[in-house]
XYZ file of C-alpha atoms in Angstrom:
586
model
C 109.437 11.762 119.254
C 108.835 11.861 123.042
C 107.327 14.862 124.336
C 108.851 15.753 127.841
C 106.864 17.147 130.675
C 108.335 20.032 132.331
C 109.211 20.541 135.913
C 106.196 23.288 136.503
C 103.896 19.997 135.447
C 105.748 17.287 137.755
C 105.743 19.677 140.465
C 102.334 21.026 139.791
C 101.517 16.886 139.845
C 103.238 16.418 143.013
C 101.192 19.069 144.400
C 97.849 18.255 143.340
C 98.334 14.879 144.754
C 99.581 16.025 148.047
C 96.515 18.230 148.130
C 94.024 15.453 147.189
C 95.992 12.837 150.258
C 95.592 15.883 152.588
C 92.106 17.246 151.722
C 90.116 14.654 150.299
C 87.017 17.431 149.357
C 89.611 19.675 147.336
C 90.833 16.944 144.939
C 90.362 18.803 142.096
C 91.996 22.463 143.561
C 94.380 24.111 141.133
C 97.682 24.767 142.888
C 98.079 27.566 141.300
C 102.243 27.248 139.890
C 104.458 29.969 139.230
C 107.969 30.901 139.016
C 109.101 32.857 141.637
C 112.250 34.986 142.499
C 112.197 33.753 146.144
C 112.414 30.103 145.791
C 111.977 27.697 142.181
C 108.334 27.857 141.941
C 105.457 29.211 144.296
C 102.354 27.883 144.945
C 99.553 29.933 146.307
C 96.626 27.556 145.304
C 95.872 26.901 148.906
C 94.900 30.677 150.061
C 91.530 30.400 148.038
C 91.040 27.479 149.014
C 91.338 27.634 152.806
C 88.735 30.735 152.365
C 86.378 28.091 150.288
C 86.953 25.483 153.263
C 86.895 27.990 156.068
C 90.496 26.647 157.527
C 93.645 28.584 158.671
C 95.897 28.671 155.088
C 98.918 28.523 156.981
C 97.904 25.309 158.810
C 96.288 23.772 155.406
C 99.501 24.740 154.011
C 101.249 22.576 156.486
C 99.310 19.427 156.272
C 99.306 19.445 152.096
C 103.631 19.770 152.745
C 103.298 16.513 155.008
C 101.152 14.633 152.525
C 103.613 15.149 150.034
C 105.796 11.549 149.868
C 109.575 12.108 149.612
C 110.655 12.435 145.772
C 113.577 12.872 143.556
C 112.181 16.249 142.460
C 110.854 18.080 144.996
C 114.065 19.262 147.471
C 111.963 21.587 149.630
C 108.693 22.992 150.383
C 108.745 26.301 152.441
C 105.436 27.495 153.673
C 105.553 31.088 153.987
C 103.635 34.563 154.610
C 99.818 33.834 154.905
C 100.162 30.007 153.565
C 102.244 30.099 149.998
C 105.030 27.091 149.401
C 107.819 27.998 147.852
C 109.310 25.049 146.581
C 113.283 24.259 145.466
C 113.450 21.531 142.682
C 116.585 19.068 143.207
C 119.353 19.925 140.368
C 119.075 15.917 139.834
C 115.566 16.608 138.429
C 116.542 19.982 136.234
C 119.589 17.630 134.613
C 117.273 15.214 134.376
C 114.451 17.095 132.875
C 117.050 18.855 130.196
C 118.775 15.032 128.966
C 115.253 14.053 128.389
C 115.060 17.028 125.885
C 118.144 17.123 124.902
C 117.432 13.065 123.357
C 114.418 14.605 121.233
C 115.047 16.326 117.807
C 112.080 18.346 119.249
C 113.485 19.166 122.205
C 111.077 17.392 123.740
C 107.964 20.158 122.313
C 104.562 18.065 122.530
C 102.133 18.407 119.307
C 98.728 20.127 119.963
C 96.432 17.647 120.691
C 93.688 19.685 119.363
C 95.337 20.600 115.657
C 93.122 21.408 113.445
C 93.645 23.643 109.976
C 94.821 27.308 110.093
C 94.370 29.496 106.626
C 96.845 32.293 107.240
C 95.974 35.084 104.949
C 99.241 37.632 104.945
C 102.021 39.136 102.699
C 99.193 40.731 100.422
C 101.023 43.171 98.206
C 99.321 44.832 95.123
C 99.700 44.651 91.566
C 101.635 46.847 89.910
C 102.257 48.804 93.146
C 105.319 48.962 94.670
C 106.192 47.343 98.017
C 106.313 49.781 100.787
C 107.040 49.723 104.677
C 103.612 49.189 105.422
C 103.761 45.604 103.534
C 106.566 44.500 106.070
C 104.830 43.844 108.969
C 102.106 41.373 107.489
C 104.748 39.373 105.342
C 107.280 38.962 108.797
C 104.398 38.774 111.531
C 102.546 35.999 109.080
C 105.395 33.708 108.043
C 106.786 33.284 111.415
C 102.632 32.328 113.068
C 102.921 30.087 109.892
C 106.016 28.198 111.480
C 105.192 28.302 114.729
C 101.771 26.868 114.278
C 103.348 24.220 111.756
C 106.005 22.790 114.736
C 102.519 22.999 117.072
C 101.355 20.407 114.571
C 98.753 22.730 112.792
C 98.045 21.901 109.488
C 98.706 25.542 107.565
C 97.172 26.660 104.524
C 98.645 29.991 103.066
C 96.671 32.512 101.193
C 98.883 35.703 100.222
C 95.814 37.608 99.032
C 97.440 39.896 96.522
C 95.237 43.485 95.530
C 95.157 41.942 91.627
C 91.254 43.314 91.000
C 89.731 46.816 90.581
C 89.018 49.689 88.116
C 92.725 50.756 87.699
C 93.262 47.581 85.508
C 91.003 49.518 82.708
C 93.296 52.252 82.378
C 96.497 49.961 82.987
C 95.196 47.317 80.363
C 93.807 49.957 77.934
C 97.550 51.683 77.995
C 99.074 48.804 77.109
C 96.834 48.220 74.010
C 97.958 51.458 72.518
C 101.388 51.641 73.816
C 101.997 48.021 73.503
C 105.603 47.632 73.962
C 105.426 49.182 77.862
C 106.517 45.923 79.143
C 109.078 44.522 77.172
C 111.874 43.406 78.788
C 115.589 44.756 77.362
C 117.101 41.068 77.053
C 115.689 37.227 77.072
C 118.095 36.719 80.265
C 116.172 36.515 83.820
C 114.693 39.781 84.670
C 115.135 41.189 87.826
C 112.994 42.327 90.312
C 113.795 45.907 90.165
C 113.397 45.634 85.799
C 109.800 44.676 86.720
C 109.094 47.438 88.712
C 110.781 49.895 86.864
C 108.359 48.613 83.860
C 105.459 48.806 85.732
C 105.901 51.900 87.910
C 106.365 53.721 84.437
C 103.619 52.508 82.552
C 101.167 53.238 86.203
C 102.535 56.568 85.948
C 102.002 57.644 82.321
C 98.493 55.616 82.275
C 97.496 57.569 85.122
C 98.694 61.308 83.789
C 96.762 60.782 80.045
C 93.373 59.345 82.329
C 93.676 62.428 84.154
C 94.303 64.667 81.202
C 92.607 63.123 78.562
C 88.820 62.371 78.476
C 88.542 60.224 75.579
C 91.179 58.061 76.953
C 89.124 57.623 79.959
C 86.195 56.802 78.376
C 88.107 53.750 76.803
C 89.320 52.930 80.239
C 86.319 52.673 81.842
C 85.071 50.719 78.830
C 88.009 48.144 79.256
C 87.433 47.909 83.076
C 83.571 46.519 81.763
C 85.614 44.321 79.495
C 87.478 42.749 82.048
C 84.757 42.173 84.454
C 82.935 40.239 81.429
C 85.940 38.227 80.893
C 87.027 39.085 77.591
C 89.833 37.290 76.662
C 92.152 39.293 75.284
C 91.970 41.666 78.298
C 92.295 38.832 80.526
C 95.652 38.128 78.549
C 96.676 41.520 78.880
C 95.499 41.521 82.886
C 97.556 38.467 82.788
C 100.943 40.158 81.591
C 100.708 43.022 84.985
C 100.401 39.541 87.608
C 103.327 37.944 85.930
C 105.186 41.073 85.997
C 104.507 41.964 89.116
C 105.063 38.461 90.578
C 108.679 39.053 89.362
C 109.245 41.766 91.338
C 107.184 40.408 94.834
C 109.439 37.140 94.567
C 112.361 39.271 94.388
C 111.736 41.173 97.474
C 110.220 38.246 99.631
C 114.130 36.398 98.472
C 115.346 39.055 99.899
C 113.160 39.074 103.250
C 114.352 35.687 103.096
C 110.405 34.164 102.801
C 109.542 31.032 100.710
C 106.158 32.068 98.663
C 105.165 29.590 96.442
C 102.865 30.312 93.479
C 100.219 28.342 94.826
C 99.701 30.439 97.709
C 98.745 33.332 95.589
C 95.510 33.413 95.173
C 94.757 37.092 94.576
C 91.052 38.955 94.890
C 90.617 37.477 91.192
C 90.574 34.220 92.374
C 86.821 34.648 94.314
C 85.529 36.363 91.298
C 83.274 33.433 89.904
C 82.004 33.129 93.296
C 80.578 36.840 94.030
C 77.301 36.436 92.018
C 76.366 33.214 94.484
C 77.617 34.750 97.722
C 75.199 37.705 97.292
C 72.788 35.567 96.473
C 72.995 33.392 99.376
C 73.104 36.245 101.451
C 70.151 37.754 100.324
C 67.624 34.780 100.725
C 69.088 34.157 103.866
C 67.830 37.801 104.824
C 71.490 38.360 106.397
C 72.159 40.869 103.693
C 69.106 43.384 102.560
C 68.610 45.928 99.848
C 69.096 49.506 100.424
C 69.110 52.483 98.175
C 69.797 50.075 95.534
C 72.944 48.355 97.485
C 73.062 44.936 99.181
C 73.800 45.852 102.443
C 74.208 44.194 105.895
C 73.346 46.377 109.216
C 74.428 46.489 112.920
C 73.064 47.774 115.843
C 76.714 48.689 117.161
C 78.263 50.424 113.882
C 77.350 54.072 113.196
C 78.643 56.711 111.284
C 79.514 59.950 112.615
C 75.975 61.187 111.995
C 74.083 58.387 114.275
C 72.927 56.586 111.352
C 74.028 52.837 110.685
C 76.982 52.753 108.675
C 76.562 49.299 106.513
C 78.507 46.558 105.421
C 77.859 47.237 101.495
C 78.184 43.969 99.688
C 77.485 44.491 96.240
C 76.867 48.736 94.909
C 74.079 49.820 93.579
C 75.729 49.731 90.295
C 76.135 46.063 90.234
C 79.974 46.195 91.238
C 81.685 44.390 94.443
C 83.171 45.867 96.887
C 85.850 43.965 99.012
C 83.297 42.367 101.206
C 82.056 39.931 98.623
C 85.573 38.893 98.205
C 86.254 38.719 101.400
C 82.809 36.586 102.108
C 83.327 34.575 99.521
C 86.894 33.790 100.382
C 85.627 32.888 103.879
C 83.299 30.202 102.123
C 86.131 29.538 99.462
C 88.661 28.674 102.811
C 85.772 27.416 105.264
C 84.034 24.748 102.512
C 86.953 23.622 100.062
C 89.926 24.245 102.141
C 88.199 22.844 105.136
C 89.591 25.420 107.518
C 88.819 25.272 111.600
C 90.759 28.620 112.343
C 91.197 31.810 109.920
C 94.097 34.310 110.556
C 94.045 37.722 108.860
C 97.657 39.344 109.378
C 96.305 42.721 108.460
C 96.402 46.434 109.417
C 94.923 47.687 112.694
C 93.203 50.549 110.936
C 91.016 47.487 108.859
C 89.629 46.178 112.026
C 86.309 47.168 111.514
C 85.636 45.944 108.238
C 86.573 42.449 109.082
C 84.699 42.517 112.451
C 81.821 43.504 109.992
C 82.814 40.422 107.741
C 83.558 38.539 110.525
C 79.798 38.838 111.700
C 78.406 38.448 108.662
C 79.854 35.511 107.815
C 78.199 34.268 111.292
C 75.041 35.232 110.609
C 75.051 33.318 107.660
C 76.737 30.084 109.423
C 79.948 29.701 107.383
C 81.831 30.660 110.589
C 80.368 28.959 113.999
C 81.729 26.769 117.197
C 83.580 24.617 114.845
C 85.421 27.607 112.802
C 86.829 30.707 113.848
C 88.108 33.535 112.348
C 90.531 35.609 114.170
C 92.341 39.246 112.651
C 95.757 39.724 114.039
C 95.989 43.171 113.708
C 99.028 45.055 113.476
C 99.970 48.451 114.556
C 101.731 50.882 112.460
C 105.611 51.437 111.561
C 107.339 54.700 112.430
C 110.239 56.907 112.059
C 112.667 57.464 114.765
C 110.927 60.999 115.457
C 107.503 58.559 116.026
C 105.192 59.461 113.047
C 104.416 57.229 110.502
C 107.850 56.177 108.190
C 108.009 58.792 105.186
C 111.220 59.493 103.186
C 112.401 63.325 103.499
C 110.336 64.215 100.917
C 107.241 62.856 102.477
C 106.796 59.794 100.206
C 106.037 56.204 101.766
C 109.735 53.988 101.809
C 110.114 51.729 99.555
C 110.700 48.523 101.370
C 113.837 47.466 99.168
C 115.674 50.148 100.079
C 115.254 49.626 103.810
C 116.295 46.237 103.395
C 118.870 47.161 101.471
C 120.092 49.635 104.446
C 119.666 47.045 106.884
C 121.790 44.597 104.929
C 124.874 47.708 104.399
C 124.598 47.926 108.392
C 124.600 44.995 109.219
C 127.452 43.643 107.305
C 129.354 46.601 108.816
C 129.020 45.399 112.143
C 129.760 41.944 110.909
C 133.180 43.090 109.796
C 134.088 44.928 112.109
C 133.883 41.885 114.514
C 134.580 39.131 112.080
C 138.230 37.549 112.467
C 138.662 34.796 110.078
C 135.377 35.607 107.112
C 135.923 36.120 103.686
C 134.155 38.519 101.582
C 131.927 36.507 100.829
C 131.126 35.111 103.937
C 130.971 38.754 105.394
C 128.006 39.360 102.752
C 126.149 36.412 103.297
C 125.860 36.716 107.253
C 125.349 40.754 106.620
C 122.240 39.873 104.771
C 121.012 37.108 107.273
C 121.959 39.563 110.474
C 120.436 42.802 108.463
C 117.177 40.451 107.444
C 117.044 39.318 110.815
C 117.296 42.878 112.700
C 114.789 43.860 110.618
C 112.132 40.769 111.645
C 113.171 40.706 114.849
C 112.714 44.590 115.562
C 109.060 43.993 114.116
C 108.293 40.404 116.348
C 109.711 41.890 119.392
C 106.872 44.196 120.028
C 103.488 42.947 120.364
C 102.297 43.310 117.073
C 99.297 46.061 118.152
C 101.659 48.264 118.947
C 103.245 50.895 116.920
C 106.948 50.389 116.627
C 110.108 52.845 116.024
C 112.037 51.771 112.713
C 115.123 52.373 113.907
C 118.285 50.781 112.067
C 121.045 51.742 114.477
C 118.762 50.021 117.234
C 118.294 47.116 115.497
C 121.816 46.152 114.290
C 123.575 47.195 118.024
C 125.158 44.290 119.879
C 123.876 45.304 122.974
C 120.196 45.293 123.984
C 116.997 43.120 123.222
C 118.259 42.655 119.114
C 118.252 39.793 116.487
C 122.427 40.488 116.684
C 122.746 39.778 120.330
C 120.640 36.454 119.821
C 122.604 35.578 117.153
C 126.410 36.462 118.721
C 124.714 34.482 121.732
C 124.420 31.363 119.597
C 127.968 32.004 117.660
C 129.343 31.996 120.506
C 128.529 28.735 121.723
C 129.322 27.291 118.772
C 133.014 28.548 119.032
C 133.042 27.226 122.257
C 131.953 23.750 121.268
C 134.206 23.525 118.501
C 137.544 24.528 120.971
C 136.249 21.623 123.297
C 138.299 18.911 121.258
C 138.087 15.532 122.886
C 135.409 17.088 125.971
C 131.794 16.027 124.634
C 128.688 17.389 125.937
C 127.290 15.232 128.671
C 124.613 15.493 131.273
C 125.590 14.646 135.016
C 122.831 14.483 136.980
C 125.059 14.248 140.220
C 126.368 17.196 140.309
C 125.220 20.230 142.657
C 124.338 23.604 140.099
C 125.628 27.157 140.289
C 122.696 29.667 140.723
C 123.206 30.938 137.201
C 123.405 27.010 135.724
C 119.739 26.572 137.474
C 118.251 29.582 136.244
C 119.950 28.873 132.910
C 118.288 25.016 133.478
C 114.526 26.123 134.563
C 114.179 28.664 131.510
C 115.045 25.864 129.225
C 112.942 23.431 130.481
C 110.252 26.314 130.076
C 110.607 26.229 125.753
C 107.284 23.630 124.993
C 104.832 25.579 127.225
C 105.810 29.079 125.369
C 105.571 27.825 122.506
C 101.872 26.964 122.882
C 101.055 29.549 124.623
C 102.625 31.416 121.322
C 100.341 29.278 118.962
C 97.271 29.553 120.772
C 97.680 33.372 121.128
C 99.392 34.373 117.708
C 101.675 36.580 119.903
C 105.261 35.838 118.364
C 106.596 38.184 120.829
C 106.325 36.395 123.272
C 108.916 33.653 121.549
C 110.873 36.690 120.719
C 111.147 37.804 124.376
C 111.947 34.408 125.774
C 114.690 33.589 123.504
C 116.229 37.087 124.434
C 115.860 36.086 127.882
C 117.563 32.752 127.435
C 120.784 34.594 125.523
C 120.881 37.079 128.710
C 121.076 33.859 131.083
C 123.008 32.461 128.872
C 125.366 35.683 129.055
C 125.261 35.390 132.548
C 125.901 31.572 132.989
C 129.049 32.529 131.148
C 130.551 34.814 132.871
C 129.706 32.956 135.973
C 130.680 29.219 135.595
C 133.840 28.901 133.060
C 132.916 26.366 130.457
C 136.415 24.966 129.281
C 138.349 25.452 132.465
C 135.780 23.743 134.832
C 136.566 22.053 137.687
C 136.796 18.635 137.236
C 136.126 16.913 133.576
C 132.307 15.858 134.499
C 131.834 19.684 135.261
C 133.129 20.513 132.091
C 130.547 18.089 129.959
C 127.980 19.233 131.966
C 128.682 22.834 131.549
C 129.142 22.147 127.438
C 125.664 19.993 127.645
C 124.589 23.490 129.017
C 125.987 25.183 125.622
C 124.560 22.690 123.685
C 120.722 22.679 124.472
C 120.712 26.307 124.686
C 122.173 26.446 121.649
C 119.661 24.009 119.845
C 116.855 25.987 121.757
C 117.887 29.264 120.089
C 118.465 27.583 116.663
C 114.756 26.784 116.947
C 113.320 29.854 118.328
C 114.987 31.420 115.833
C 113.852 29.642 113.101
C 110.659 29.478 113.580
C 110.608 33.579 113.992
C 112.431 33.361 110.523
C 115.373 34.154 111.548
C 119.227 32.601 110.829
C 121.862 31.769 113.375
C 124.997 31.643 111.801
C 127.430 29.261 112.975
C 130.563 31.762 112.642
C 129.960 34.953 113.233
């Protein structure tokens, strides 16, 4: 595995040396690289410092140029306006660059030097709840920062922190006692994921009408919620049944989302529960956590309520219960001492944002975060209708999430064959679910995740446009191409002089390793998601520009198919690492 440098850091290399030949006292002056429309790259290091060294920029500019020794990469250096170089790279050194990728089954991506251990806490559905639109955005944001980070070389813990804890399980549990055939299942055979829901939807629903209608029922609730908090052990067995059940149906609908959750990875609010008692405790005699009214709280000068008083982080009630802080605390501990986590990521609503910069702090003040361990929320915006308020069916109820990936997968697989020429049925059913599934990710990973986005199925299954679909006809396509080559092999020819659109095709390839760690160290999948659309639209372009097959001369025609073939590899990766398939027949 060989990582490659890119051109940006050869040329930014060839620069700083020039610089350090030229002006001994500036050795250590940033040249300040970018890509430019005028030219390859632009440098425009040298204006700040010709201020610092009180010289004429454009004279500076000049002597750095003649310091430079002749290369094989650099083909010109243009000093321009006030004292910017815009420099040309030879196409030599972009073939060159590319083959040296194009050897590595990474495509020449380095590892993070400085990989340490990410817990990603995300997909955190509840028990016995149904999955709604809101649980999308954590599961698809979360699994594709736990690939990227993994091909950075992270070492990724995942936590899906499942809602599996809490007063409803009295009157769920107590239900069951006296109605205790509620979760049968109609046959021994597998049940399905819908079954499970049906069950438990049912039982929630009746449970919840007799607690509301019936006081002596409630008073046995309430009685069984004590029970379970004690640990009683045939309400732990019945507690037991509503995971399992609901496990059934959360595996069936991350299949579908095309996610790998293993059971491991769940380890719900239950799972802190023995450690509550000892996290209040140490943050009491630490004095990071003080009684008030009753509650053990912990205060900030910067969080009020709306009446100017300070609005607490309440760890434990004045009843004795927990709130979600002490689960949350004690998770941090749980992930920070056992797990031996240096970064946390929370994929987790927007609207939570204060409670975990309260948790975040608190866990500070008590020193189970510090220099050595972060903890970081990636907080996601909200998903809305096409008319921009938040997603409700027409009768105002939240969407169930099956159904909308159901509707994505019926679109899609229209628009798969309508186009498809030589697919079978089932063919035309397995790429409608991986182009529905992948509309649907890439519609949410496309925009920063922050922001609010439109849900908007037409949008996300149209050919045209910044879409999963496009990506993926992008990389179909090249695949047909390579296969109707026949004897003509993909080869790089470094001797060869480059079409515009084969250069700018060239330079945003050799681009791939720094995005992705600017990706990783930002958690900002969008930005993956925006390159690889840019690469299909050069891509696009190169194709209509430079025929492939009917080249000029043979070389041309493996160069042009080496071309095809890294940017084809490129967008199988990107891809993959958003979560996303690329057929090879579409």
């Amino acid at each position: 595995m060989a990582s490659v440098p890119s051109l940006a850091s050869t040329v930014q290399q060839r620069l700083a040396d020039g610089l350090s030949a030229a002006l001994p006292e500036a050795a250590s002056a940033d040249p300040l690289l970018r890509r430019s429309d005028r030219a390859d790259f632009q440098a425009n290091g040298i204006l700040a410092l010709a201020k610092q060294l009180k010289g004429n920029p454009r004279e500076l500019a000049t002597k750095v140029v003649d310091a430079i020794p002749a290369n094989d990469v650099l083909k010109e250096i243009e000093v321009s306006g006030p004292g910017f170089l815009n420099i040309t790279v030879t196409d030599a050194a972009i073939i060159e660059t590319l083959a040296a990728r194009a050897a590595d089954a990474r495509l020449g991506v380095p590892f993070n030097e400085a990989a340490g251990t990410t817990v990603i806490d995300y997909a955190q559905p509840n028990v016995a709840k149904e999955m709604h639109v809101g649980h999308l955005r954590s599961a698809v944001i979360g699994a594709a920062m736990v690939e990227i980070l993994e091909f950075t070389g992270e070492k990724v813990v995942r936590r899906h922190h499942i809602g599996d804890w809490g007063t409803q399980f009295g009157m769920l549990i107590q239900y069951l006692i006296e109605h205790p055939h509620e979760l049968d299942h109609s046959s021994e055979a597998e049940v399905s994921g819908e079954e499970a829901m049906s069950n438990l939807n049912r039982l929630y629903k009746a449970s919840r009408a007799l607690f509301d209608s019936d006081e002596e029922f409630k008073t046995r609730a309430r009685a069984r919620v004590v029970d379970l908090q004690a640990g009683d052990e045939e309400t732990l067995a019945l507690w037991q049944r509503f995971v399992d059940e609901s496990k059934i149906y959360f595996y069936s609908v991350f299949d579908k989302l095309d996610m790998d959750i293993q059971d491991d990875d769940v380890v719900g609010e239950s799972g802190y529960n023995d450690m509550l008692q000892e996290t209040c405790r140490l943050l009491e005699e630490s004095g990071v956590a003080v009684r008030s009214e009753g509650a053990l709280c912990v205060f900030f000068d910067d969080v009020k309520g709306p009446d100017g008083n300070p609005t607490p982080l309440i760890v434990q009630k004045s009843d004795g219960g927990f709130g979600y802080a002490a689960t949350d605390l004690s998770a941090i501990r749980d992930r920070v001492g056992t797990l031996k986590a240096t970064s946390l990521l929370y994929v987790v609503d927007a609207r939570q944002s204060l409670h975990f910069k309260m948790v975040f702090e608190t866990a500070r003040r008590a020193g189970w975060l510090n220099d050595d361990v972060k903890a970081v929320q990636l907080a996601f915006g909200t998903v809305l209708g096409k008319d921009g308020k938040p997603f409700k069916t027409r009768e105002g109820e939240t969407v169930r999430l099956v159904d909308l990936l159901d509707e994505a997968i019926d679109r899609a697989s229209a628009v798969v064959r309508e186009k498809a020429q030589d697919l079978t049925e089932e063919e035309i059913a397995e790429r409608g679910a991986q182009v529905g599934i992948g509309a649907v990710k890439y519609a949410d990973l496309s925009t920063s995740a922050a922001r609010d986005y439109k849900f908007d199925l037409d949008q996300m299954v149209s050919l045209n446009g910044d879409t999963s679909v496009y990506l993926q006809y992008a990389y179909a396509r090249i695949q047909s191409i390579l296969r109707k080559a026949g004897d003509a092999k993909p080869v790089a020819h470094a001797e060869l002089a480059l079409a515009p659109s084969e250069r700018a095709l060239g330079l945003h390839l050799d681009t791939f390793g720094e995005l992705i760690a600017e990706t990783a160290a930002e958690y900002a999948p969008h930005k993956l998601a925006a390159y690889l659309y840019q690469l299909a639209s050069q891509y696009t372009t190169f194709y209509s520009e430079c025929p492939v097959l009917k080249a000029d001369t043979p070389e041309q025609v493996e160069n042009r198919l080496f071309l095809c073939e890294l940017t084809a590899r490129t967008l199988h990766q990107g891809m993959a690492l958003l979560g996303i398939r690329t057929p090879e027949r579409l």
